[in-house]
Amino acid sequence: AQSVTQPDIHITVSEGASLELRCNYSYGATPYLFWYVQSPGQGLQLLLKYFSGDTLVQGIKGFEAEFKRSQSSFNLRKPSVHWSDAAEYFCAVSISNFGNEKLTFGTGTRLTIIP
Amino acid sequence: GAGVSQSPSNKVTEKGKDVELRCDPISGHTALYWYRQSLGQGLEFLIYFQGNSAPDKSGLPSDRFSAERTGGSVSTLTIQRTQQEDSAVYLCASSSRGRSDTQYFGPGTRLTVL
């Protein structure tokens, strides 16, 4: 079965510093990959997604992610974080299972920003 | 346009009672999903509706959980004889078609079972 691993439960970075959140997936073929963000008390908002083509994808709020097939990874990056980026980040994969389009999520990474 | 809406936003119930959670998807979206977010289990898929096809119920944790989608739009998730372990945030999402499209999430219903 497919799985998603986010090895970092909690990350703290200084405002203005760069950020990289790790995501690894397990699946036999190329999955569809997503990053969602969840602010406190809010629903999930899509940051970016990868289906095919260019392995570097740009998202909202200045985020980008790179798909690396050889490493089964889809890490999220931002060159300079803002205090408003403090939230929980979820990597997810979508595969087709008899037509099912469900998302399988990682356990999330909580991002804290310090001044 | 309007996003996915869910009601109620919070629900507190007593163990053993039945609860109904409602989801209004984005207009025109044919696919609707229910997920559960809890401290112990993270984000879990529960059930998926796609058009007029039979729903995929493979994620429902027990037969106390059921869901229906009326008229291809509004969906209701019902939990019978609630247990404390059912306490979680229940999230609904919708998308315009299958695998390659984005799922848009509602704000969730926080269920607390006392």
CSV table of C-alpha atoms in Angstrom, one decimal:
chain,number,residue,atom,x,y,z
A,1,ALA,CA,0.0,0.0,0.0
A,2,GLN,CA,1.1,3.5,-0.6
A,3,SER,CA,2.5,5.6,2.2
A,4,VAL,CA,3.8,9.1,2.9
A,5,THR,CA,6.5,9.9,5.4
A,6,GLN,CA,7.2,13.3,6.9
A,7,PRO,CA,10.2,12.6,9.1
A,8,ASP,CA,10.2,16.0,10.9
A,9,ILE,CA,7.4,16.4,13.4
A,10,HIS,CA,8.3,19.9,14.4
A,11,ILE,CA,10.6,22.5,12.8
A,12,THR,CA,11.5,25.9,14.1
A,13,VAL,CA,13.1,28.5,11.9
A,14,SER,CA,13.8,32.2,12.2
A,15,GLU,CA,11.8,34.7,10.2
A,16,GLY,CA,13.6,35.4,7.0
A,17,ALA,CA,15.5,32.1,7.0
A,18,SER,CA,15.1,29.5,4.3
A,19,LEU,CA,12.9,26.4,4.9
A,20,GLU,CA,12.8,22.9,3.6
A,21,LEU,CA,10.2,20.3,4.7
A,22,ARG,CA,10.8,16.7,3.8
A,23,CYS,CA,8.4,14.3,2.3
A,24,ASN,CA,9.0,10.7,1.1
A,25,TYR,CA,6.5,8.5,-0.5
A,26,SER,CA,6.3,4.8,-1.2
A,27,TYR,CA,4.5,3.7,-4.3
A,28,GLY,CA,5.3,1.6,-7.3
A,29,ALA,CA,4.6,4.1,-10.0
A,30,THR,CA,4.6,7.9,-10.2
A,31,PRO,CA,2.0,9.2,-7.9
A,32,TYR,CA,0.2,12.5,-7.8
A,33,LEU,CA,1.8,14.6,-5.0
A,34,PHE,CA,0.4,17.5,-3.0
A,35,TRP,CA,1.4,19.8,-0.2
A,36,TYR,CA,-1.3,21.2,1.9
A,37,VAL,CA,-1.1,23.8,4.8
A,38,GLN,CA,-3.4,24.0,7.8
A,39,SER,CA,-3.4,27.1,10.0
A,40,PRO,CA,-4.8,26.8,13.5
A,41,GLY,CA,-8.5,26.2,13.4
A,42,GLN,CA,-8.6,26.2,9.7
A,43,GLY,CA,-9.2,23.7,7.0
A,44,LEU,CA,-6.5,22.4,4.6
A,45,GLN,CA,-5.3,24.7,1.8
A,46,LEU,CA,-3.5,23.4,-1.2
A,47,LEU,CA,0.0,24.9,-1.7
A,48,LEU,CA,1.0,23.1,-4.8
A,49,LYS,CA,0.7,19.8,-6.6
A,50,TYR,CA,2.8,17.6,-9.0
A,51,PHE,CA,1.2,15.5,-11.7
A,52,SER,CA,3.8,15.2,-14.4
A,53,GLY,CA,6.3,17.3,-16.4
A,54,ASP,CA,8.6,19.8,-14.9
A,55,THR,CA,9.8,18.3,-11.6
A,56,LEU,CA,10.1,21.7,-9.9
A,57,VAL,CA,6.6,23.1,-9.2
A,58,GLN,CA,5.7,26.5,-8.0
A,59,GLY,CA,2.9,27.1,-5.5
A,60,ILE,CA,1.2,29.9,-3.7
A,61,LYS,CA,2.7,32.0,-1.0
A,62,GLY,CA,6.2,31.7,-2.5
A,63,PHE,CA,6.5,27.9,-1.9
A,64,GLU,CA,8.0,25.5,-4.3
A,65,ALA,CA,8.6,21.7,-4.3
A,66,GLU,CA,10.8,19.4,-6.2
A,67,PHE,CA,9.9,15.9,-7.3
A,68,LYS,CA,12.9,13.5,-7.2
A,69,ARG,CA,12.0,10.1,-8.5
A,70,SER,CA,15.3,8.5,-7.6
A,71,GLN,CA,14.8,9.5,-3.9
A,72,SER,CA,11.0,9.1,-3.9
A,73,SER,CA,10.9,12.6,-2.4
A,74,PHE,CA,8.8,15.7,-2.8
A,75,ASN,CA,10.4,18.3,-0.5
A,76,LEU,CA,8.8,21.7,0.1
A,77,ARG,CA,10.9,24.8,0.1
A,78,LYS,CA,10.7,28.5,0.7
A,79,PRO,CA,13.7,30.9,0.4
A,80,SER,CA,12.5,33.2,3.2
A,81,VAL,CA,9.8,32.5,5.7
A,82,HIS,CA,7.4,34.9,7.1
A,83,TRP,CA,5.7,34.8,10.5
A,84,SER,CA,2.4,34.0,8.8
A,85,ASP,CA,3.9,30.8,7.5
A,86,ALA,CA,3.6,29.2,11.0
A,87,ALA,CA,1.2,26.3,10.5
A,88,GLU,CA,1.1,22.6,10.0
A,89,TYR,CA,2.1,21.2,6.6
A,90,PHE,CA,0.9,18.0,5.1
A,91,CYS,CA,2.3,16.1,2.2
A,92,ALA,CA,-0.1,13.8,0.4
A,93,VAL,CA,-0.3,11.3,-2.4
A,94,SER,CA,-3.2,10.3,-4.6
A,95,ILE,CA,-3.2,7.0,-6.5
A,96,SER,CA,-5.9,5.2,-8.3
A,97,ASN,CA,-7.2,2.1,-6.5
A,98,PHE,CA,-10.1,0.7,-8.5
A,99,GLY,CA,-11.0,4.2,-9.3
A,100,ASN,CA,-10.6,5.6,-5.8
A,101,GLU,CA,-9.1,9.0,-5.7
A,102,LYS,CA,-8.4,9.2,-2.0
A,103,LEU,CA,-5.5,11.1,-0.6
A,104,THR,CA,-3.0,9.4,1.7
A,105,PHE,CA,-1.5,12.0,4.0
A,106,GLY,CA,1.8,12.1,6.0
A,107,THR,CA,1.7,12.8,9.7
A,108,GLY,CA,2.4,16.5,9.2
A,109,THR,CA,5.2,18.9,10.1
A,110,ARG,CA,4.5,21.7,12.5
A,111,LEU,CA,6.4,24.9,11.6
A,112,THR,CA,7.2,27.5,14.2
A,113,ILE,CA,8.6,30.8,13.3
A,114,ILE,CA,10.7,32.8,15.7
A,115,PRO,CA,11.4,36.5,15.4
B,1,GLY,CA,-17.1,31.5,-5.4
B,2,ALA,CA,-18.3,29.7,-2.3
B,3,GLY,CA,-16.1,27.0,-0.9
B,4,VAL,CA,-16.9,23.8,0.8
B,5,SER,CA,-19.0,24.4,3.9
B,6,GLN,CA,-19.6,22.1,6.9
B,7,SER,CA,-22.0,22.2,9.8
B,8,PRO,CA,-21.9,22.3,12.6
B,9,SER,CA,-18.5,23.7,13.2
B,10,ASN,CA,-18.4,22.1,16.7
B,11,LYS,CA,-20.5,19.3,18.1
B,12,VAL,CA,-20.4,18.0,21.7
B,13,THR,CA,-22.3,14.8,22.4
B,14,GLU,CA,-22.6,12.2,25.0
B,15,LYS,CA,-21.2,8.7,24.5
B,16,GLY,CA,-23.8,6.4,22.9
B,17,LYS,CA,-25.7,9.2,21.1
B,18,ASP,CA,-26.0,9.4,17.3
B,19,VAL,CA,-24.6,12.5,15.4
B,20,GLU,CA,-25.0,13.8,11.9
B,21,LEU,CA,-22.4,16.0,10.2
B,22,ARG,CA,-23.2,17.9,7.1
B,23,CYS,CA,-21.1,18.8,4.1
B,24,ASP,CA,-22.0,21.2,1.2
B,25,PRO,CA,-19.5,20.8,-1.6
B,26,ILE,CA,-18.5,23.3,-4.2
B,27,SER,CA,-21.3,23.6,-6.7
B,28,GLY,CA,-20.7,21.4,-9.7
B,29,HIS,CA,-18.1,19.2,-8.0
B,30,THR,CA,-18.9,15.6,-8.7
B,31,ALA,CA,-16.5,14.0,-6.2
B,32,LEU,CA,-16.9,14.3,-2.4
B,33,TYR,CA,-14.6,12.9,0.3
B,34,TRP,CA,-14.8,12.6,4.0
B,35,TYR,CA,-11.6,12.5,6.1
B,36,ARG,CA,-11.0,12.3,9.9
B,37,GLN,CA,-8.2,14.2,11.7
B,38,SER,CA,-7.3,13.0,15.2
B,39,LEU,CA,-4.3,13.2,17.4
B,40,GLY,CA,-3.6,9.6,17.4
B,41,GLN,CA,-4.3,8.7,13.8
B,42,GLY,CA,-3.5,11.9,11.8
B,43,LEU,CA,-5.5,12.5,8.6
B,44,GLU,CA,-7.4,9.4,7.5
B,45,PHE,CA,-9.6,8.8,4.5
B,46,LEU,CA,-13.1,7.7,5.4
B,47,ILE,CA,-15.4,7.6,2.3
B,48,TYR,CA,-15.5,8.8,-1.3
B,49,PHE,CA,-18.4,9.6,-3.6
B,50,GLN,CA,-17.9,10.0,-7.3
B,51,GLY,CA,-21.0,11.0,-9.4
B,52,ASN,CA,-23.5,8.2,-9.5
B,53,SER,CA,-21.0,5.4,-8.8
B,54,ALA,CA,-21.1,3.3,-5.7
B,55,PRO,CA,-19.2,5.0,-2.9
B,56,ASP,CA,-15.9,3.7,-1.7
B,57,LYS,CA,-16.4,3.0,2.0
B,58,SER,CA,-13.1,1.3,2.5
B,59,GLY,CA,-11.9,3.9,5.1
B,60,LEU,CA,-14.9,3.7,7.4
B,61,PRO,CA,-13.6,2.4,10.8
B,62,SER,CA,-16.7,0.5,11.9
B,63,ASP,CA,-20.3,-0.2,10.9
B,64,ARG,CA,-21.3,2.6,13.2
B,65,PHE,CA,-20.2,5.1,10.5
B,66,SER,CA,-22.2,5.7,7.4
B,67,ALA,CA,-22.6,8.4,4.9
B,68,GLU,CA,-24.9,9.4,2.1
B,69,ARG,CA,-25.0,11.9,-0.6
B,70,THR,CA,-28.3,13.2,-1.8
B,71,GLY,CA,-28.9,14.5,-5.3
B,72,GLY,CA,-25.2,14.4,-6.0
B,73,SER,CA,-24.6,17.4,-3.8
B,74,VAL,CA,-25.0,17.6,0.0
B,75,SER,CA,-23.5,14.8,2.1
B,76,THR,CA,-24.2,13.6,5.6
B,77,LEU,CA,-21.9,11.6,7.7
B,78,THR,CA,-23.7,9.7,10.5
B,79,ILE,CA,-22.0,8.2,13.5
B,80,GLN,CA,-24.2,5.9,15.6
B,81,ARG,CA,-23.7,5.1,19.2
B,82,THR,CA,-20.7,7.5,19.5
B,83,GLN,CA,-17.6,6.5,21.4
B,84,GLN,CA,-14.9,8.6,22.9
B,85,GLU,CA,-12.5,7.5,20.3
B,86,ASP,CA,-14.7,9.1,17.7
B,87,SER,CA,-13.6,12.5,19.0
B,88,ALA,CA,-11.8,14.2,16.1
B,89,VAL,CA,-12.2,16.8,13.4
B,90,TYR,CA,-14.2,15.6,10.5
B,91,LEU,CA,-13.1,17.2,7.2
B,92,CYS,CA,-15.0,17.2,3.9
B,93,ALA,CA,-13.5,17.9,0.5
B,94,SER,CA,-14.8,18.0,-3.0
B,95,SER,CA,-13.2,18.0,-6.5
B,96,SER,CA,-14.5,18.5,-10.0
B,97,ARG,CA,-13.3,15.1,-11.3
B,98,GLY,CA,-11.1,12.2,-10.4
B,99,ARG,CA,-7.5,11.6,-9.8
B,100,SER,CA,-5.8,14.6,-11.3
B,101,ASP,CA,-7.9,17.4,-9.8
B,102,THR,CA,-7.5,19.3,-6.6
B,103,GLN,CA,-9.5,18.5,-3.5
B,104,TYR,CA,-10.8,21.5,-1.8
B,105,PHE,CA,-11.4,21.1,1.9
B,106,GLY,CA,-14.0,22.6,4.2
B,107,PRO,CA,-13.2,24.0,7.7
B,108,GLY,CA,-14.2,20.8,9.4
B,109,THR,CA,-16.5,19.8,12.2
B,110,ARG,CA,-14.9,19.3,15.6
B,111,LEU,CA,-16.7,16.4,17.3
B,112,THR,CA,-16.2,15.8,21.1
B,113,VAL,CA,-17.7,12.8,22.7
B,114,LEU,CA,-17.9,13.0,26.4
